[in-house]
XYZ file of C-alpha atoms in Angstrom:
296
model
C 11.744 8.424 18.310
C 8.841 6.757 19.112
C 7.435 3.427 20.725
C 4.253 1.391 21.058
C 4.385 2.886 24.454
C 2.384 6.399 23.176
C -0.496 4.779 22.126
C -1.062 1.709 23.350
C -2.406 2.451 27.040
C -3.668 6.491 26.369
C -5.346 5.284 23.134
C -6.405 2.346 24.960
C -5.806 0.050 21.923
C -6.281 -3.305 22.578
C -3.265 -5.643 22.816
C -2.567 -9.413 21.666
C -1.988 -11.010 24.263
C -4.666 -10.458 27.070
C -7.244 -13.536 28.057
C -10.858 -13.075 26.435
C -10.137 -9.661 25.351
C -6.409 -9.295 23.499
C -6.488 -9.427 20.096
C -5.382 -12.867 19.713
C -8.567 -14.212 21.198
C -10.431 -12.660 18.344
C -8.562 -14.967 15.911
C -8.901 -18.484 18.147
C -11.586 -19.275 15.076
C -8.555 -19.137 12.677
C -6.634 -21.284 14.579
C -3.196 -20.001 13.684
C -0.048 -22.067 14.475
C 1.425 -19.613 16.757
C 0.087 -15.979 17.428
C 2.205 -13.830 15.221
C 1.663 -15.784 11.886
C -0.835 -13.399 11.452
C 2.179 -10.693 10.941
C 4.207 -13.401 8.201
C 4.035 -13.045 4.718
C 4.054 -16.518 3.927
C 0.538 -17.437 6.067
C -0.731 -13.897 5.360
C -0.395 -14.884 1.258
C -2.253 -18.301 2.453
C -5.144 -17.098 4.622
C -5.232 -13.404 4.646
C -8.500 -13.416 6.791
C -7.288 -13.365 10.062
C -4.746 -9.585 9.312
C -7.902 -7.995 7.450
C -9.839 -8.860 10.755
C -7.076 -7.163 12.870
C -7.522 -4.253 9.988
C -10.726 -3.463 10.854
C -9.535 -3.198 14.737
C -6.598 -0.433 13.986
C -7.612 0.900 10.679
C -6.971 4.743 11.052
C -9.989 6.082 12.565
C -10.661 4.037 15.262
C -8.897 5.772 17.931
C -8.431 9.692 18.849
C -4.786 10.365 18.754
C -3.124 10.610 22.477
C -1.690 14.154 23.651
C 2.058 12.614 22.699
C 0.986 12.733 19.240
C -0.423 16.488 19.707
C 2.812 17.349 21.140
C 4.772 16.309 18.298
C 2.201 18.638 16.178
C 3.276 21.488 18.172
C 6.658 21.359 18.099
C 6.319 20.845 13.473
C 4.027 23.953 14.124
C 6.335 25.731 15.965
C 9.320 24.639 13.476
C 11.294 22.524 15.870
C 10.942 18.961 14.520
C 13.026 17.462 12.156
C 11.269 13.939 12.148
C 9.434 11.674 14.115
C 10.765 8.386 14.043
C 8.080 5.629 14.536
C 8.284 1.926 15.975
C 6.076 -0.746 15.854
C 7.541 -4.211 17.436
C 8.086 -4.852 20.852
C 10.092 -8.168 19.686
C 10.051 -11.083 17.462
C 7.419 -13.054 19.454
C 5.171 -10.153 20.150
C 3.802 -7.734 17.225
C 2.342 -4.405 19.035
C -0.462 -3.177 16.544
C 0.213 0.621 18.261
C 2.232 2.585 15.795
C 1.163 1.402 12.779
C -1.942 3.137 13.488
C -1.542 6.387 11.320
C -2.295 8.543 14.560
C 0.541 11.203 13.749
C -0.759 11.767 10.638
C -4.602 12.059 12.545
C -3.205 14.588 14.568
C -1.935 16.761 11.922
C 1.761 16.307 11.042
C 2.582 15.582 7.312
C 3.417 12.588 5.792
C 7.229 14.463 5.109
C 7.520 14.727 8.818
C 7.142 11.001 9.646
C 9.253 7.589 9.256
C 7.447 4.875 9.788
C 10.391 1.966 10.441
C 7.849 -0.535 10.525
C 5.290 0.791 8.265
C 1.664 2.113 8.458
C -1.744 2.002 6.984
C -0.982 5.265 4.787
C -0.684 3.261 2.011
C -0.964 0.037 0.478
C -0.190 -2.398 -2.324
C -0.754 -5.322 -4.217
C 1.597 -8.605 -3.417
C 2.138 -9.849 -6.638
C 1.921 -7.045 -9.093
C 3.143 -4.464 -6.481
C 0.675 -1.785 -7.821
C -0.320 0.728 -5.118
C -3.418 1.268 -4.116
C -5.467 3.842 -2.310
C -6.099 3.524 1.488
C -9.713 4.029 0.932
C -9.929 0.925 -0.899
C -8.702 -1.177 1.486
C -11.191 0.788 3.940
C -13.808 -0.305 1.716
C -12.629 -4.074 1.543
C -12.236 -4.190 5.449
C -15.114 -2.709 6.664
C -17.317 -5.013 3.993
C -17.164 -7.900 6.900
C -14.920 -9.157 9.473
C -11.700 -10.760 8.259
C -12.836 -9.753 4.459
C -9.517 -9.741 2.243
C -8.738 -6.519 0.134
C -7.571 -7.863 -3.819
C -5.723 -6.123 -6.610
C -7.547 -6.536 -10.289
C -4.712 -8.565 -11.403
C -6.045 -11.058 -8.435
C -3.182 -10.595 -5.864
C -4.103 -9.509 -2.142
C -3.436 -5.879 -1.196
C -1.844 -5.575 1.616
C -1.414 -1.923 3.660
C 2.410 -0.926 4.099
C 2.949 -2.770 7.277
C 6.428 -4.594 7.223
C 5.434 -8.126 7.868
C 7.983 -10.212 9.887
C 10.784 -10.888 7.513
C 10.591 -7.967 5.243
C 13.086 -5.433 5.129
C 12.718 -1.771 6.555
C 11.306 0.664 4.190
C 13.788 2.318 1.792
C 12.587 5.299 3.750
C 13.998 4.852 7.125
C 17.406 4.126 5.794
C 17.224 7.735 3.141
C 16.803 9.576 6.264
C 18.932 8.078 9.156
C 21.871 9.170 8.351
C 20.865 13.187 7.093
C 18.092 13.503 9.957
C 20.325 12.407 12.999
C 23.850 14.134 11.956
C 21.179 17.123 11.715
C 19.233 17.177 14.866
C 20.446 19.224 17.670
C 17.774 17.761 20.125
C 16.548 13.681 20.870
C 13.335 13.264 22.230
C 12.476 9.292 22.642
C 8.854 8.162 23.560
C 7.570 5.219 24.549
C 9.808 2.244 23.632
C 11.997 -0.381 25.528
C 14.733 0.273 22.374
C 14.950 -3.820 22.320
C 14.808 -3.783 18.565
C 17.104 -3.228 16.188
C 18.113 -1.363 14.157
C 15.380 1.075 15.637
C 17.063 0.630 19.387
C 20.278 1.660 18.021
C 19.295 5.003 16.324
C 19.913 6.844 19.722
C 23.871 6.694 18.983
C 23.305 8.428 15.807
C 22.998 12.031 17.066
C 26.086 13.622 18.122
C 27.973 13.357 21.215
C 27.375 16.264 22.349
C 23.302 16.582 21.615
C 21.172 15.823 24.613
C 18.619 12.974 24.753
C 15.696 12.892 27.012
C 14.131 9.225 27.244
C 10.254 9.571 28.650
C 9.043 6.363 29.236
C 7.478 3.737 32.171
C 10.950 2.184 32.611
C 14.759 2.934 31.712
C 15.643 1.614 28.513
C 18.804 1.906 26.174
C 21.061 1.949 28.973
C 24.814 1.490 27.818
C 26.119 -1.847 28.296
C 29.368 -2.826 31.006
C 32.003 -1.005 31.129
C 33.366 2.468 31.124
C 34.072 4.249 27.165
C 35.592 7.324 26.248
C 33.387 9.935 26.113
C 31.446 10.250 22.824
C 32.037 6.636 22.560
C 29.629 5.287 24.850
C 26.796 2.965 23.360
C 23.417 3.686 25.047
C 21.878 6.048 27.370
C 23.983 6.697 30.307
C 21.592 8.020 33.331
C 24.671 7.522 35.994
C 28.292 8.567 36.493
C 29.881 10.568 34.063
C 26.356 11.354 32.574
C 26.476 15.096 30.799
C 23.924 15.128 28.498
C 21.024 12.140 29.408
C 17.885 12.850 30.835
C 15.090 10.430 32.626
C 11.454 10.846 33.016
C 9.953 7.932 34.290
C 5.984 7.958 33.859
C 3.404 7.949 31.277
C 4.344 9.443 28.093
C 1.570 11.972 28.000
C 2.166 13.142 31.244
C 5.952 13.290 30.541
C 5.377 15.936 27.338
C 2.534 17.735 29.598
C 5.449 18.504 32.413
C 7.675 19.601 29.120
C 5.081 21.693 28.128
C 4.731 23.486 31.319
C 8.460 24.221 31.903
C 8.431 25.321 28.448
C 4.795 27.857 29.056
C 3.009 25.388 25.711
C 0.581 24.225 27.977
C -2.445 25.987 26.512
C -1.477 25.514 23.365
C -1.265 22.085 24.084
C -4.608 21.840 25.267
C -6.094 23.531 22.432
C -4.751 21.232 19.947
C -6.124 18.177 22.177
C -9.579 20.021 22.327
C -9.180 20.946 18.498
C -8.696 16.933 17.704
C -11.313 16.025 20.152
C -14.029 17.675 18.109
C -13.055 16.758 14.775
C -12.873 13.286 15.418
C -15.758 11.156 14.305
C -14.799 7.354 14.873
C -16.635 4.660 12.833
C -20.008 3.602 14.177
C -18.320 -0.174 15.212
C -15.882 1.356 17.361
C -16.315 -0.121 20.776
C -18.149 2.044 23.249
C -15.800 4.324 25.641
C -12.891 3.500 23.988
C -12.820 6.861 21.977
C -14.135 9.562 23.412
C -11.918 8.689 26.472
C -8.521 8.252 24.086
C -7.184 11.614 25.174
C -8.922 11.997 28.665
């Protein structure tokens, strides 16, 4: 399971909120009534100008995937992941672009081996005639201007498979839930305070008796008051009576490095970093720096 929290700093995405330099100040010449319009369905059908010029900010390509995603490409390689589980949202009033960036599909695992909960830019359709269109031209569209709208030949906007504040999850998440998590034997979660639902409440699908290893800045997912039976207990539970919940506080990358170590993956690792690092070309209007220093 994974968060905003794997791309956003090592990627060195830009956020929303930030004075001068967040992604909201790039849309002040909108002039949206509150920030995350640009995320509804309703303004985005009205002026679709200021998501297409967020678009051209996170379209796939832009940034070098982060040595999380490279880990989950080595354990698919190695034949030891089920699924990666991806999250976009931090909460209702703030709409994290980081995970609906496409980067675990940059670095190499298959479309079959991801759910995006909250969508991505892997594909796209129309609005109003639902046809589906290629991501290439929406690439096209986007990268024609800044804010320029991407439209269906029946007229309707084309929007990329990002669920939108509002919509419902994809049909996706909810096929695999239930077979992925009564199947895994092992819960890795990366990188997200496990606020949102139902995403946040996916960790008390495994088994009772599977460990779960939570890397992230700060704890998250802890089990609410009170004392359950064992196998009961909703949450993470890093305290008494833990006996099978385990906390790495830090960066994310650094969190799967130490795993890699313990485990003697290091070098291969580091190969697949240095493998991505050279095949990765970002678009000419990619900001200086950014890039090359994604998986530094």
């Amino acid at each position: 399971m994974c968060g905003a929290g794997i791309s956003r700093r090592s990627c060195r995405i830009p956020d929303f909120r930030s004075p001068g330099t967040g992604l909201y100040s790039q849309l002040a010449k909108y002039k949206l009534p509150y920030p995350h319009a640009v995320f509804e369905l309703g303004y985005f059908r009205s002026n679709p100008r200021p998501f297409f010029l967020l678009a051209k900010e996170l379209f796939p390509g832009n940034y070098l995937p982060t040595p999380t995603h490279f880990f989950m490409k080595l354990l698919h390689d190695k034949g030891l992941l089920l699924r990666c589980f991806t999250q976009a949202r931090a909460h209702a009033a703030e709409a994290w672009a980081a995970n609906i960036d496409s980067l675990e599909h940059q670095a190499g695992l298959p479309a079959e081996a991801v759910v995006a909960a909250h969508g991505n830019f892997d594909s796209a359709r129309c609005i109003k005639c639902r046809r589906p269109h290629d991501t290439q031209h929406v690439r096209q569209a986007v990268f024609a201007g800044d804010g320029n709208p991407c439209y269906c030949s029946c007229g309707g906007l084309v929007k990329p498979d990002i669920v939108f504040f509002g919509e419902s999850l994809p049909e996706r998440f909810w096929e695999r839930v239930p077979l992925d998590f009564s199947a895994a034997d092992l819960l890795i979660v990366l990188g997200t305070s496990l606020v949102v639902h139902p995403f946040a409440g996916l960790i008390d699908h495994v088994g009772p008796q599977v460990p779960r290893l939570l890397v992230n800045r700060e704890v998250a997912g802890e089990a609410a008051g009170g004392t359950l039976p064992v196998g009961l207990r909703q949450g993470f539970n890093f305290g008494a009576g833990n006996y099978r919940d385990a906390l790495y506080l830090g960066d994310c990358d650094a969190g799967v490095r130490q795993l890699c170590q313990l485990l003697g993956w290091e070098a291969e690792l580091d190969a697949l970093i240095a493998d991505g690092r050279q095949h990765f070309h970002p678009p000419p209007h990619t900001p200086a720096g950014e890039a090359g220093e994604a998986a530094a």
